[in-house]
Coordinates of C-alpha atoms and ligand atoms in Angstrom, one line a residue:
M1 CA -260.7 44.5 17.4
T2 CA -263.8 46.7 17.5
M3 CA -267.1 45.3 16.6
K4 CA -267.1 47.8 13.8
N5 CA -264.2 46.0 12.1
K6 CA -265.8 42.5 12.3
V7 CA -266.7 41.1 8.9
T8 CA -269.4 38.5 8.8
T9 CA -271.1 39.1 5.4
A10 CA -269.6 38.4 1.9
I11 CA -270.9 39.3 -1.5
F12 CA -270.2 36.9 -4.4
P13 CA -270.7 38.7 -7.7
V14 CA -271.5 35.9 -10.2
A15 CA -273.6 37.7 -12.7
G16 CA -271.0 38.1 -15.4
M17 CA -271.5 36.5 -18.8
G18 CA -268.3 34.4 -18.8
T19 CA -267.7 35.0 -22.5
R20 CA -264.2 33.7 -22.3
F21 CA -265.6 30.2 -21.6
L22 CA -268.2 30.1 -24.4
P23 CA -269.6 27.8 -25.5
A24 CA -269.5 26.1 -22.1
T25 CA -271.1 29.1 -20.4
K26 CA -274.1 29.0 -22.6
S27 CA -275.6 26.6 -20.1
V28 CA -273.0 26.1 -17.3
P29 CA -272.3 29.1 -15.0
K30 CA -268.6 29.8 -14.9
E31 CA -268.7 29.4 -11.1
I32 CA -270.0 25.8 -11.4
M33 CA -267.1 24.8 -13.6
T34 CA -265.0 22.2 -11.9
L35 CA -261.5 22.5 -10.5
V36 CA -260.5 18.8 -10.0
D37 CA -263.9 17.8 -8.4
R38 CA -265.3 20.9 -6.8
P39 CA -267.0 23.8 -8.5
L40 CA -265.1 27.2 -8.3
I41 CA -267.8 28.5 -6.0
Q42 CA -267.1 25.9 -3.4
Y43 CA -263.5 27.1 -3.1
A44 CA -264.8 30.6 -2.6
I45 CA -267.3 29.5 0.0
D46 CA -264.7 27.5 1.9
E47 CA -262.4 30.5 2.0
A48 CA -265.2 32.8 3.2
R49 CA -266.1 30.3 6.0
A50 CA -262.5 30.0 7.1
A51 CA -262.5 33.8 7.5
G52 CA -265.6 33.8 9.7
I53 CA -268.2 34.7 7.1
T54 CA -271.7 33.6 8.1
E55 CA -273.9 35.5 5.6
F56 CA -273.4 34.8 1.9
I57 CA -275.0 37.1 -0.8
F58 CA -274.9 35.9 -4.4
V59 CA -275.4 38.5 -7.1
T60 CA -276.7 36.3 -9.9
S61 CA -278.2 36.7 -13.4
R62 CA -280.3 34.8 -15.9
G63 CA -279.1 31.3 -16.5
K64 CA -277.4 30.8 -13.1
G65 CA -280.0 28.3 -11.9
A66 CA -277.4 25.5 -11.6
L67 CA -275.6 27.7 -9.0
E68 CA -278.6 28.0 -6.8
D69 CA -279.3 24.3 -7.1
Y70 CA -275.8 23.4 -6.1
F71 CA -276.5 24.8 -2.6
D72 CA -279.7 22.8 -2.1
L73 CA -279.5 19.8 0.1
A74 CA -279.3 16.4 -1.7
P75 CA -281.3 14.2 0.7
N76 CA -281.8 11.3 -1.8
L77 CA -278.1 11.2 -2.7
E78 CA -277.1 11.4 1.0
E79 CA -279.5 8.6 1.9
E80 CA -278.1 6.4 -0.9
L81 CA -274.5 7.0 0.2
R82 CA -275.5 6.2 3.8
R83 CA -277.2 3.0 2.7
K84 CA -274.1 1.9 0.7
G85 CA -271.8 2.8 3.7
K86 CA -269.9 5.4 1.7
T87 CA -269.2 7.5 4.8
D88 CA -266.2 9.4 3.4
I89 CA -268.1 10.7 0.5
L90 CA -271.1 11.4 2.7
K91 CA -269.0 13.5 5.1
M92 CA -267.4 15.4 2.2
L93 CA -270.9 16.2 0.8
E94 CA -272.2 17.2 4.2
D95 CA -269.3 19.6 4.6
T96 CA -270.6 21.5 1.6
N97 CA -274.1 22.0 3.1
M98 CA -275.1 25.5 4.0
D99 CA -277.2 26.6 6.9
S100 CA -280.8 27.5 6.1
G101 CA -281.1 31.2 5.5
A102 CA -277.4 31.8 5.3
I103 CA -277.5 32.5 1.5
A104 CA -279.4 35.3 -0.2
Y105 CA -279.7 35.7 -4.0
I106 CA -280.1 39.0 -5.7
R107 CA -280.4 39.5 -9.4
Q108 CA -278.3 41.9 -11.4
H109 CA -280.7 42.4 -14.3
K110 CA -278.1 43.8 -16.6
A111 CA -274.3 43.2 -16.6
L112 CA -273.3 46.8 -16.1
G113 CA -270.0 46.0 -14.3
L114 CA -268.6 44.7 -11.1
G115 CA -269.4 47.9 -9.2
H116 CA -273.0 47.7 -10.2
A117 CA -273.2 44.0 -9.2
V118 CA -272.0 44.8 -5.7
W119 CA -274.4 47.8 -5.5
C120 CA -277.3 45.4 -6.2
A121 CA -276.7 43.9 -2.8
R122 CA -276.8 47.2 -1.0
R123 CA -280.1 46.6 0.8
L124 CA -278.7 43.4 2.5
I125 CA -275.7 45.3 3.8
G126 CA -276.3 47.4 6.9
D127 CA -273.7 49.7 8.3
Q128 CA -271.2 47.0 8.8
P129 CA -268.1 46.3 6.6
F130 CA -268.5 43.4 4.1
A131 CA -266.2 41.2 2.0
V132 CA -266.4 40.8 -1.8
I133 CA -265.1 37.6 -3.3
L134 CA -264.7 36.9 -7.0
P135 CA -264.8 33.1 -7.3
D136 CA -262.8 33.1 -10.6
D137 CA -259.8 34.3 -8.6
V138 CA -258.7 31.1 -6.9
I139 CA -256.0 31.5 -4.3
S140 CA -254.0 28.6 -2.9
A141 CA -252.6 29.5 0.5
D142 CA -251.7 27.9 3.8
K143 CA -253.9 30.5 5.5
P144 CA -256.8 31.3 3.2
C145 CA -256.4 34.8 1.6
L146 CA -259.6 36.3 3.0
Q147 CA -258.7 35.1 6.5
Q148 CA -255.3 36.9 6.2
M149 CA -257.1 40.0 5.2
V150 CA -259.8 39.8 7.9
E151 CA -257.1 39.5 10.5
A152 CA -255.3 42.6 9.1
Y153 CA -258.5 44.5 8.8
E154 CA -259.4 44.0 12.4
E155 CA -256.4 46.3 13.1
T156 CA -256.9 48.8 10.3
G157 CA -260.5 49.3 9.4
G158 CA -261.1 51.4 6.3
N159 CA -261.2 49.6 3.0
M160 CA -258.8 46.8 2.0
V161 CA -258.1 45.2 -1.4
A162 CA -256.0 42.1 -2.1
A163 CA -252.9 43.1 -4.1
M164 CA -250.2 41.4 -6.0
E165 CA -247.5 42.3 -8.5
V166 CA -248.3 41.5 -12.1
A167 CA -246.1 41.8 -15.2
P168 CA -246.0 45.4 -16.5
E169 CA -247.6 44.4 -19.8
R170 CA -250.6 43.1 -17.9
T171 CA -251.4 46.2 -15.8
S172 CA -254.1 47.3 -18.4
S173 CA -256.2 44.3 -17.4
Y174 CA -256.4 45.2 -13.6
G175 CA -257.2 47.8 -11.1
I176 CA -253.8 49.2 -10.3
L177 CA -252.6 50.8 -7.0
D178 CA -250.4 53.8 -6.3
V179 CA -249.1 53.2 -2.8
E180 CA -247.1 55.1 -0.1
N181 CA -244.9 52.3 1.0
T182 CA -243.9 49.2 -1.0
D183 CA -242.5 47.1 1.8
G184 CA -244.4 44.8 4.1
N185 CA -247.9 43.2 3.6
L186 CA -249.9 46.3 4.3
L187 CA -249.7 49.0 1.7
E188 CA -251.3 52.4 2.2
V189 CA -253.0 53.4 -1.0
R190 CA -252.7 56.9 -2.4
S191 CA -254.8 56.4 -5.5
M192 CA -256.1 53.6 -7.7
V193 CA -257.1 53.3 -11.3
E194 CA -259.1 50.7 -13.2
K195 CA -257.4 49.2 -16.4
P196 CA -254.9 52.1 -17.0
S197 CA -253.8 52.3 -20.6
A198 CA -250.3 51.2 -21.5
G199 CA -247.6 53.5 -19.9
E200 CA -250.1 55.1 -17.5
A201 CA -250.1 52.5 -14.7
P202 CA -248.8 54.1 -11.4
S203 CA -247.2 50.7 -10.4
N204 CA -247.5 47.0 -11.2
L205 CA -249.5 46.3 -8.0
A206 CA -252.8 44.9 -9.2
V207 CA -256.1 44.5 -7.3
I208 CA -257.2 40.8 -7.1
G209 CA -260.7 39.5 -6.4
R210 CA -260.8 39.9 -2.6
Y211 CA -262.1 43.1 -0.9
I212 CA -263.2 44.2 2.5
L213 CA -265.2 47.4 2.1
A214 CA -267.0 50.0 4.1
P215 CA -270.7 50.7 3.4
S216 CA -269.6 54.2 2.2
V217 CA -268.4 52.5 -1.0
L218 CA -272.0 51.4 -1.7
K219 CA -273.1 55.0 -1.3
N220 CA -270.4 56.1 -3.8
L221 CA -271.9 53.5 -6.3
D222 CA -275.3 55.3 -6.0
Q223 CA -274.0 57.8 -8.6
M224 CA -273.8 55.0 -11.2
K225 CA -270.7 56.6 -12.8
R226 CA -269.4 54.7 -15.8
G227 CA -265.7 54.0 -15.9
A228 CA -263.3 51.9 -17.9
G229 CA -265.0 49.9 -20.7
G230 CA -268.2 51.9 -20.0
E231 CA -268.8 49.7 -16.9
I232 CA -269.7 50.8 -13.4
Q233 CA -266.4 49.9 -11.7
L234 CA -265.9 48.9 -8.1
T235 CA -262.3 50.3 -8.2
D236 CA -263.7 53.8 -9.0
A237 CA -266.1 53.7 -6.0
I238 CA -263.3 52.7 -3.7
A239 CA -261.1 55.4 -5.1
E240 CA -263.8 57.9 -4.3
D241 CA -263.5 56.9 -0.6
L242 CA -259.9 58.0 -0.8
E243 CA -260.9 61.3 -2.1
Q244 CA -263.2 61.7 0.9
N245 CA -260.2 61.0 3.1
R246 CA -261.1 57.5 4.1
K247 CA -258.3 54.9 4.1
V248 CA -257.7 52.2 1.6
Y249 CA -255.1 49.5 2.1
G250 CA -253.6 47.1 -0.3
Y251 CA -253.0 43.7 1.3
R252 CA -250.1 41.7 -0.2
F253 CA -251.4 38.2 0.6
Q254 CA -249.3 35.1 1.0
G255 CA -250.4 32.5 -1.6
Q256 CA -250.7 31.7 -5.3
R257 CA -253.5 33.2 -7.3
F258 CA -254.9 31.5 -10.4
D259 CA -257.0 33.5 -12.8
C260 CA -259.7 30.9 -13.4
G261 CA -261.6 33.5 -15.5
S262 CA -259.1 32.8 -18.2
K263 CA -258.6 29.5 -20.0
S264 CA -254.9 29.4 -19.4
G265 CA -255.3 30.3 -15.7
F266 CA -258.0 27.6 -15.3
L267 CA -255.7 25.0 -16.8
Q268 CA -252.8 26.0 -14.6
A269 CA -255.0 25.8 -11.5
T270 CA -256.2 22.3 -12.6
V271 CA -252.6 21.1 -12.8
A272 CA -251.6 22.7 -9.5
Y273 CA -254.7 21.5 -7.6
G274 CA -254.4 18.1 -9.2
L275 CA -250.8 17.7 -8.1
A276 CA -251.7 18.9 -4.6
R277 CA -254.1 15.8 -4.2
P278 CA -252.2 12.8 -2.8
E279 CA -254.4 10.4 -4.7
L280 CA -253.8 12.1 -8.1
R281 CA -250.3 13.4 -7.7
D282 CA -248.2 10.5 -9.0
D283 CA -250.3 9.7 -12.1
L284 CA -250.6 13.3 -13.1
A285 CA -246.9 14.0 -12.5
D286 CA -245.9 10.9 -14.6
Y287 CA -248.2 12.0 -17.4
L288 CA -246.8 15.6 -17.4
K289 CA -243.3 14.3 -17.4
S290 CA -244.1 12.0 -20.4
I291 CA -245.5 14.9 -22.5
V292 CA -243.0 17.6 -21.4
P293 CA -239.4 16.3 -21.9
G294 CA -237.0 17.4 -19.2
L295 CA -239.7 18.1 -16.6
Ligands
LIG301 P1 -265.2 39.4 -15.5 O1 -264.6 40.6 -15.8 O2 -264.4 38.1 -15.4 O3 -266.4 39.1 -16.5 O4 -266.0 39.6 -14.1 P2 -267.2 37.8 -16.8 O5 -268.5 38.2 -17.5 O6 -267.4 37.0 -15.6 O7 -266.3 37.0 -17.8 P3 -265.8 37.3 -19.3 O8 -264.8 38.4 -19.2 O9 -267.0 37.7 -20.1 O10 -265.2 36.0 -19.8 C1 -265.3 39.5 -12.9 C2 -266.3 39.1 -11.8 O11 -267.4 40.1 -11.7 C3 -268.6 39.5 -11.9 C4 -268.4 38.2 -12.7 O12 -269.4 37.3 -12.5 C5 -267.0 37.8 -12.1 O13 -267.2 37.1 -10.9 N1 -269.5 40.5 -12.7 C6 -269.0 41.2 -13.7 C7 -270.8 40.7 -12.3 O14 -271.3 40.0 -11.4 N2 -271.6 41.6 -13.0 C8 -271.1 42.3 -14.1 O15 -271.8 43.1 -14.6 C9 -269.7 42.1 -14.4

């Protein structure tokens, strides 16, 4: 590994409006919504930490105060738990504490798109590669997805996006890759297109919310080009790197991804993560069997 390929900073774009979860998202940021007993953002932070990330940049917007509060220490609560001898809960809570100064918050003043949200963090990114994690993509994996990617990236450099196959009728909801090779985990990308219209997708390999990007992508975003849906798209800025002969890799990760930005995906994740908890498994499985005959 060269120092150039070491990734220690991650951007978490959390400035979207979360319209699919209205009315809840009128007052609760989507990233604070709870999967079993942890907010979505905690899963994303845990994954980043496992991958060696030490600097966390949140791109937030109006109404995301609860997210910032979540990362404050809770000394009164901790003291109370200590007094009551609830050491397990105390330990779990302490594990969520962040080092002072490890988190930076930047505002995206207008929801102009994911590319724009990432660009808002440009002054905090030097000339090192950085990760981008979308907390609404929750990935259950033995080795956390970003860690898999960071390990691969240490060998490749360039840019890397998480990739997975989606049903052909779903390609118009994703960034889609055109790749040189389709075997193995590491796919060399020829081109990529955001939300291709039906029949125009070059494959059914979709980009999922984990990226490792070179600072050149931020430069490309300087142009503020509007793409699919009139938004400033991250996919377009990565595709521009390809045009400038820089490499982009798709990484086919091991693990199951849940689209917690959608109601159905969130419900599926709730069931899967509930069943994965030893203390909940039997009750939940019994209930599911009772309402779904033949399960
Ligand atoms: P989504 O496309 O899921 O949009 O954004 P959204 O606003 O969060 O949710 P819906 O579609 O209205 O229900 C994908 C990710 O990009 C971030 C979101 O916060 C989410 O993590 N994002 C999107 C921004 O930070 N800024 C934007 O302008 C757009």
